[in-house]
């Protein structure tokens, strides 16, 4: 049984050296050597081992039951951050006053606003968006921090028009969902 205890002790400490185990549980190196030689630790040392390694005392002594005590599921920080960010965005949208959005038809329907002319005349995406919203009788929600237009100066005319259309679709969906 004591040889089995020695194996469980090594496993509990992830096969660390005797010196490392001694340091972690606060006993002399020679004492740990005795444990590896077949001697069982005193009850207070067993408790230290269990606390240091999060193993079950039952498993440590008998090899039965679950090895680890209170194993918490791994946190999915990405999911937690995404949920938190979505909560903040939802609160911000809910706090900002806006007029109801009128039904604009399907998203892929051709717009009545002349995007090509606006892009050609203004060559400024924020201005084009502002004009388009004004054309529809709405205020452009500038506080939404639209970032669709990075690299605008390097876009071709067709790419600029598509970028404006895409940004408008996203904003319309966002405003409609409120």
mmCIF file of N, CA and C in Angstrom, residues 8-98:
data_model
loop_
_atom_site.group_PDB
_atom_site.id
_atom_site.type_symbol
_atom_site.label_atom_id
_atom_site.label_comp_id
_atom_site.label_asym_id
_atom_site.label_seq_id
_atom_site.Cartn_x
_atom_site.Cartn_y
_atom_site.Cartn_z
ATOM 1 N N UNK A 8 1.049 7.776 -5.823
ATOM 2 C CA UNK A 8 0.011 8.816 -5.808
ATOM 3 C C UNK A 8 0.591 10.162 -5.385
ATOM 4 N N UNK A 9 1.547 10.128 -4.440
ATOM 5 C CA UNK A 9 2.207 11.363 -4.006
ATOM 6 C C UNK A 9 2.949 12.006 -5.177
ATOM 7 N N UNK A 10 3.686 11.199 -5.927
ATOM 8 C CA UNK A 10 4.399 11.728 -7.101
ATOM 9 C C UNK A 10 3.414 12.309 -8.113
ATOM 10 N N UNK A 11 2.345 11.577 -8.352
ATOM 11 C CA UNK A 11 1.347 12.041 -9.322
ATOM 12 C C UNK A 11 0.676 13.335 -8.850
ATOM 13 N N UNK A 12 0.380 13.405 -7.550
ATOM 14 C CA UNK A 12 -0.274 14.598 -7.002
ATOM 15 C C UNK A 12 0.586 15.841 -7.213
ATOM 16 N N UNK A 13 1.885 15.674 -7.108
ATOM 17 C CA UNK A 13 2.803 16.805 -7.292
ATOM 18 C C UNK A 13 3.333 16.875 -8.723
ATOM 19 N N UNK A 14 2.663 16.198 -9.626
ATOM 20 C CA UNK A 14 3.018 16.232 -11.044
ATOM 21 C C UNK A 14 4.475 15.820 -11.259
ATOM 22 N N UNK A 15 4.898 14.800 -10.525
ATOM 23 C CA UNK A 15 6.226 14.204 -10.642
ATOM 24 C C UNK A 15 7.352 15.204 -10.390
ATOM 25 N N UNK A 16 7.111 16.117 -9.467
ATOM 26 C CA UNK A 16 8.138 17.093 -9.078
ATOM 27 C C UNK A 16 9.237 16.381 -8.283
ATOM 28 N N UNK A 17 10.361 17.055 -8.130
ATOM 29 C CA UNK A 17 11.474 16.483 -7.363
ATOM 30 C C UNK A 17 11.116 16.440 -5.880
ATOM 31 N N UNK A 18 11.859 15.614 -5.144
ATOM 32 C CA UNK A 18 11.635 15.533 -3.694
ATOM 33 C C UNK A 18 11.875 16.892 -3.045
ATOM 34 N N UNK A 19 12.890 17.596 -3.506
ATOM 35 C CA UNK A 19 13.195 18.915 -2.941
ATOM 36 C C UNK A 19 12.032 19.883 -3.169
ATOM 37 N N UNK A 20 11.435 19.846 -4.353
ATOM 38 C CA UNK A 20 10.304 20.722 -4.662
ATOM 39 C C UNK A 20 9.099 20.365 -3.793
ATOM 40 N N UNK A 21 8.835 19.079 -3.642
ATOM 41 C CA UNK A 21 7.715 18.652 -2.797
ATOM 42 C C UNK A 21 7.946 19.104 -1.361
ATOM 43 N N UNK A 22 9.166 18.904 -0.855
ATOM 44 C CA UNK A 22 9.498 19.316 0.514
ATOM 45 C C UNK A 22 9.277 20.816 0.693
ATOM 46 N N UNK A 23 9.713 21.587 -0.280
ATOM 47 C CA UNK A 23 9.543 23.042 -0.207
ATOM 48 C C UNK A 23 8.062 23.407 -0.182
ATOM 49 N N UNK A 24 7.264 22.779 -1.028
ATOM 50 C CA UNK A 24 5.849 23.131 -1.135
ATOM 51 C C UNK A 24 5.040 22.775 0.109
ATOM 52 N N UNK A 25 5.402 21.697 0.797
ATOM 53 C CA UNK A 25 4.621 21.324 1.984
ATOM 54 C C UNK A 25 5.324 21.689 3.286
ATOM 55 N N UNK A 26 6.516 22.277 3.178
ATOM 56 C CA UNK A 26 7.196 22.798 4.363
ATOM 57 C C UNK A 26 7.759 21.741 5.295
ATOM 58 N N UNK A 27 8.324 20.686 4.716
ATOM 59 C CA UNK A 27 8.977 19.655 5.532
ATOM 60 C C UNK A 27 10.393 19.451 5.001
ATOM 61 N N UNK A 28 11.279 18.851 5.805
ATOM 62 C CA UNK A 28 12.644 18.594 5.330
ATOM 63 C C UNK A 28 12.664 17.599 4.170
ATOM 64 N N UNK A 29 13.696 17.713 3.351
ATOM 65 C CA UNK A 29 13.876 16.826 2.200
ATOM 66 C C UNK A 29 13.912 15.367 2.656
ATOM 67 N N UNK A 30 14.582 15.098 3.769
ATOM 68 C CA UNK A 30 14.699 13.726 4.279
ATOM 69 C C UNK A 30 13.328 13.140 4.616
ATOM 70 N N UNK A 31 12.421 13.975 5.073
ATOM 71 C CA UNK A 31 11.073 13.502 5.405
ATOM 72 C C UNK A 31 10.351 13.046 4.142
ATOM 73 N N UNK A 32 10.476 13.832 3.080
ATOM 74 C CA UNK A 32 9.847 13.445 1.813
ATOM 75 C C UNK A 32 10.478 12.151 1.304
ATOM 76 N N UNK A 33 11.790 12.003 1.475
ATOM 77 C CA UNK A 33 12.469 10.772 1.060
ATOM 78 C C UNK A 33 11.876 9.576 1.816
ATOM 79 N N UNK A 34 11.561 9.779 3.090
ATOM 80 C CA UNK A 34 10.924 8.704 3.867
ATOM 81 C C UNK A 34 9.557 8.348 3.286
ATOM 82 N N UNK A 35 8.801 9.358 2.836
ATOM 83 C CA UNK A 35 7.492 9.094 2.224
ATOM 84 C C UNK A 35 7.663 8.272 0.950
ATOM 85 N N UNK A 36 8.683 8.599 0.167
ATOM 86 C CA UNK A 36 8.930 7.860 -1.063
ATOM 87 C C UNK A 36 9.441 6.454 -0.751
ATOM 88 N N UNK A 37 10.001 6.303 0.442
ATOM 89 C CA UNK A 37 10.492 4.992 0.864
ATOM 90 C C UNK A 37 9.423 4.109 1.489
ATOM 91 N N UNK A 38 8.232 4.606 1.661
ATOM 92 C CA UNK A 38 7.150 3.767 2.165
ATOM 93 C C UNK A 38 6.498 4.250 3.445
ATOM 94 N N UNK A 39 7.024 5.273 4.065
ATOM 95 C CA UNK A 39 6.429 5.773 5.307
ATOM 96 C C UNK A 39 5.259 6.705 4.984
ATOM 97 N N UNK A 40 4.171 6.602 5.735
ATOM 98 C CA UNK A 40 3.017 7.488 5.530
ATOM 99 C C UNK A 40 3.206 8.774 6.328
ATOM 100 N N UNK A 41 2.800 9.902 5.760
ATOM 101 C CA UNK A 41 2.914 11.177 6.471
ATOM 102 C C UNK A 41 1.938 11.255 7.642
ATOM 103 N N UNK A 42 2.248 12.157 8.559
ATOM 104 C CA UNK A 42 1.344 12.444 9.673
ATOM 105 C C UNK A 42 0.077 13.105 9.121
ATOM 106 N N UNK A 43 -1.036 13.029 9.848
ATOM 107 C CA UNK A 43 -2.299 13.596 9.357
ATOM 108 C C UNK A 43 -2.200 15.067 8.940
ATOM 109 N N UNK A 44 -1.479 15.892 9.723
ATOM 110 C CA UNK A 44 -1.391 17.312 9.353
ATOM 111 C C UNK A 44 -0.615 17.504 8.053
ATOM 112 N N UNK A 45 0.352 16.617 7.776
ATOM 113 C CA UNK A 45 1.103 16.702 6.517
ATOM 114 C C UNK A 45 0.222 16.228 5.364
ATOM 115 N N UNK A 46 -0.576 15.200 5.599
ATOM 116 C CA UNK A 46 -1.515 14.748 4.562
ATOM 117 C C UNK A 46 -2.452 15.889 4.160
ATOM 118 N N UNK A 47 -2.911 16.636 5.146
ATOM 119 C CA UNK A 47 -3.797 17.777 4.862
ATOM 120 C C UNK A 47 -3.051 18.835 4.057
ATOM 121 N N UNK A 48 -1.783 19.092 4.403
ATOM 122 C CA UNK A 48 -0.982 20.057 3.626
ATOM 123 C C UNK A 48 -0.840 19.600 2.178
ATOM 124 N N UNK A 49 -0.575 18.308 2.001
ATOM 125 C CA UNK A 49 -0.417 17.766 0.641
ATOM 126 C C UNK A 49 -1.711 17.952 -0.142
ATOM 127 N N UNK A 50 -2.824 17.595 0.484
ATOM 128 C CA UNK A 50 -4.120 17.727 -0.192
ATOM 129 C C UNK A 50 -4.402 19.180 -0.544
ATOM 130 N N UNK A 51 -4.118 20.095 0.366
ATOM 131 C CA UNK A 51 -4.355 21.520 0.098
ATOM 132 C C UNK A 51 -3.432 22.052 -0.988
ATOM 133 N N UNK A 52 -2.174 21.626 -0.986
ATOM 134 C CA UNK A 52 -1.203 22.101 -1.969
ATOM 135 C C UNK A 52 -1.529 21.619 -3.374
ATOM 136 N N UNK A 53 -2.071 20.411 -3.478
ATOM 137 C CA UNK A 53 -2.257 19.786 -4.791
ATOM 138 C C UNK A 53 -3.710 19.688 -5.227
ATOM 139 N N UNK A 54 -4.636 20.056 -4.347
ATOM 140 C CA UNK A 54 -6.078 19.969 -4.620
ATOM 141 C C UNK A 54 -6.542 18.539 -4.874
ATOM 142 N N UNK A 55 -5.832 17.561 -4.284
ATOM 143 C CA UNK A 55 -6.276 16.177 -4.427
ATOM 144 C C UNK A 55 -7.132 15.794 -3.229
ATOM 145 N N UNK A 56 -7.939 14.783 -3.425
ATOM 146 C CA UNK A 56 -8.802 14.261 -2.368
ATOM 147 C C UNK A 56 -7.951 13.465 -1.378
ATOM 148 N N UNK A 57 -8.197 13.672 -0.089
ATOM 149 C CA UNK A 57 -7.494 12.880 0.930
ATOM 150 C C UNK A 57 -7.799 11.395 0.753
ATOM 151 N N UNK A 58 -9.039 11.082 0.434
ATOM 152 C CA UNK A 58 -9.427 9.695 0.217
ATOM 153 C C UNK A 58 -8.606 9.091 -0.922
ATOM 154 N N UNK A 59 -8.495 9.812 -2.031
ATOM 155 C CA UNK A 59 -7.709 9.315 -3.158
ATOM 156 C C UNK A 59 -6.235 9.191 -2.771
ATOM 157 N N UNK A 60 -5.714 10.178 -2.065
ATOM 158 C CA UNK A 60 -4.305 10.172 -1.676
ATOM 159 C C UNK A 60 -3.983 8.945 -0.815
ATOM 160 N N UNK A 61 -4.855 8.612 0.129
ATOM 161 C CA UNK A 61 -4.598 7.489 1.036
ATOM 162 C C UNK A 61 -4.950 6.132 0.441
ATOM 163 N N UNK A 62 -6.056 6.070 -0.320
ATOM 164 C CA UNK A 62 -6.551 4.759 -0.774
ATOM 165 C C UNK A 62 -6.474 4.548 -2.279
ATOM 166 N N UNK A 63 -6.384 5.635 -3.029
ATOM 167 C CA UNK A 63 -6.400 5.514 -4.483
ATOM 168 C C UNK A 63 -7.799 5.379 -5.041
ATOM 169 N N UNK A 64 -8.809 5.526 -4.203
ATOM 170 C CA UNK A 64 -10.199 5.376 -4.644
ATOM 171 C C UNK A 64 -10.877 6.734 -4.719
ATOM 172 N N UNK A 65 -11.873 6.823 -5.596
ATOM 173 C CA UNK A 65 -12.618 8.074 -5.753
ATOM 174 C C UNK A 65 -11.918 9.016 -6.729
ATOM 175 N N UNK A 66 -12.456 10.210 -6.800
ATOM 176 C CA UNK A 66 -11.898 11.227 -7.693
ATOM 177 C C UNK A 66 -10.567 11.723 -7.156
ATOM 178 N N UNK A 67 -9.612 11.904 -8.048
ATOM 179 C CA UNK A 67 -8.305 12.400 -7.630
ATOM 180 C C UNK A 67 -8.398 13.850 -7.164
ATOM 181 N N UNK A 68 -9.010 14.681 -7.962
ATOM 182 C CA UNK A 68 -9.053 16.111 -7.664
ATOM 183 C C UNK A 68 -10.344 16.477 -6.955
ATOM 184 N N UNK A 69 -10.239 17.423 -6.056
ATOM 185 C CA UNK A 69 -11.392 17.896 -5.293
ATOM 186 C C UNK A 69 -11.871 19.199 -5.899
ATOM 187 N N UNK A 70 -13.175 19.324 -6.067
ATOM 188 C CA UNK A 70 -13.757 20.594 -6.501
ATOM 189 C C UNK A 70 -13.172 21.129 -7.786
ATOM 190 N N UNK A 71 -13.018 20.268 -8.765
ATOM 191 C CA UNK A 71 -12.477 20.718 -10.037
ATOM 192 C C UNK A 71 -13.519 21.590 -10.709
ATOM 193 N N UNK A 72 -13.177 22.830 -10.882
ATOM 194 C CA UNK A 72 -14.089 23.770 -11.537
ATOM 195 C C UNK A 72 -13.901 23.659 -13.044
ATOM 196 N N UNK A 73 -14.971 23.803 -13.795
ATOM 197 C CA UNK A 73 -14.815 23.781 -15.245
ATOM 198 C C UNK A 73 -13.954 24.959 -15.683
ATOM 199 N N UNK A 74 -13.196 24.722 -16.752
ATOM 200 C CA UNK A 74 -12.330 25.787 -17.254
ATOM 201 C C UNK A 74 -13.179 26.961 -17.722
ATOM 202 N N UNK A 75 -12.694 28.140 -17.411
ATOM 203 C CA UNK A 75 -13.410 29.343 -17.816
ATOM 204 C C UNK A 75 -13.141 29.634 -19.283
ATOM 205 N N UNK A 76 -14.184 29.921 -20.004
ATOM 206 C CA UNK A 76 -14.052 30.338 -21.390
ATOM 207 C C UNK A 76 -14.035 31.860 -21.383
ATOM 208 N N UNK A 77 -12.834 32.420 -21.217
ATOM 209 C CA UNK A 77 -12.718 33.871 -21.074
ATOM 210 C C UNK A 77 -13.223 34.606 -22.309
ATOM 211 N N UNK A 78 -12.996 34.046 -23.473
ATOM 212 C CA UNK A 78 -13.485 34.694 -24.688
ATOM 213 C C UNK A 78 -14.992 34.856 -24.665
ATOM 214 N N UNK A 79 -15.683 33.794 -24.266
ATOM 215 C CA UNK A 79 -17.145 33.847 -24.198
ATOM 216 C C UNK A 79 -17.592 34.819 -23.115
ATOM 217 N N UNK A 80 -16.909 34.805 -21.971
ATOM 218 C CA UNK A 80 -17.265 35.712 -20.873
ATOM 219 C C UNK A 80 -17.090 37.160 -21.308
ATOM 220 N N UNK A 81 -15.947 37.456 -21.955
ATOM 221 C CA UNK A 81 -15.709 38.824 -22.422
ATOM 222 C C UNK A 81 -16.744 39.236 -23.463
ATOM 223 N N UNK A 82 -17.059 38.330 -24.386
ATOM 224 C CA UNK A 82 -18.039 38.646 -25.424
ATOM 225 C C UNK A 82 -19.406 38.946 -24.809
ATOM 226 N N UNK A 83 -19.821 38.131 -23.836
ATOM 227 C CA UNK A 83 -21.107 38.376 -23.177
ATOM 228 C C UNK A 83 -21.102 39.718 -22.461
ATOM 229 N N UNK A 84 -19.996 40.014 -21.793
ATOM 230 C CA UNK A 84 -19.896 41.279 -21.047
ATOM 231 C C UNK A 84 -19.935 42.468 -22.007
ATOM 232 N N UNK A 85 -19.208 42.377 -23.110
ATOM 233 C CA UNK A 85 -19.193 43.456 -24.100
ATOM 234 C C UNK A 85 -20.586 43.640 -24.685
ATOM 235 N N UNK A 86 -21.264 42.530 -24.992
ATOM 236 C CA UNK A 86 -22.625 42.631 -25.534
ATOM 237 C C UNK A 86 -23.570 43.289 -24.542
ATOM 238 N N UNK A 87 -23.416 42.980 -23.255
ATOM 239 C CA UNK A 87 -24.250 43.629 -22.234
ATOM 240 C C UNK A 87 -24.010 45.135 -22.213
ATOM 241 N N UNK A 88 -22.755 45.529 -22.293
ATOM 242 C CA UNK A 88 -22.413 46.959 -22.281
ATOM 243 C C UNK A 88 -22.991 47.645 -23.511
ATOM 244 N N UNK A 89 -22.852 47.024 -24.671
ATOM 245 C CA UNK A 89 -23.386 47.605 -25.910
ATOM 246 C C UNK A 89 -24.902 47.718 -25.821
ATOM 247 N N UNK A 90 -25.564 46.656 -25.343
ATOM 248 C CA UNK A 90 -27.022 46.697 -25.215
ATOM 249 C C UNK A 90 -27.464 47.817 -24.288
ATOM 250 N N UNK A 91 -26.758 47.983 -23.159
ATOM 251 C CA UNK A 91 -27.103 49.068 -22.230
ATOM 252 C C UNK A 91 -26.901 50.424 -22.889
ATOM 253 N N UNK A 92 -25.823 50.568 -23.646
ATOM 254 C CA UNK A 92 -25.545 51.858 -24.290
ATOM 255 C C UNK A 92 -26.614 52.178 -25.335
ATOM 256 N N UNK A 93 -26.972 51.179 -26.130
ATOM 257 C CA UNK A 93 -28.019 51.400 -27.128
ATOM 258 C C UNK A 93 -29.348 51.722 -26.457
ATOM 259 N N UNK A 94 -29.643 51.031 -25.371
ATOM 260 C CA UNK A 94 -30.904 51.266 -24.670
ATOM 261 C C UNK A 94 -30.936 52.657 -24.049
ATOM 262 N N UNK A 95 -29.786 53.156 -23.645
ATOM 263 C CA UNK A 95 -29.719 54.467 -22.993
ATOM 264 C C UNK A 95 -29.748 55.619 -23.992
ATOM 265 N N UNK A 96 -29.364 55.358 -25.250
ATOM 266 C CA UNK A 96 -29.333 56.453 -26.222
ATOM 267 C C UNK A 96 -30.713 56.620 -26.847
ATOM 268 N N UNK A 97 -31.243 57.822 -26.753
ATOM 269 C CA UNK A 97 -32.572 58.052 -27.328
ATOM 270 C C UNK A 97 -32.501 58.029 -28.855
ATOM 271 N N UNK A 98 -33.457 57.385 -29.451
ATOM 272 C CA UNK A 98 -33.526 57.391 -30.910
ATOM 273 C C UNK A 98 -34.983 57.281 -31.323
#
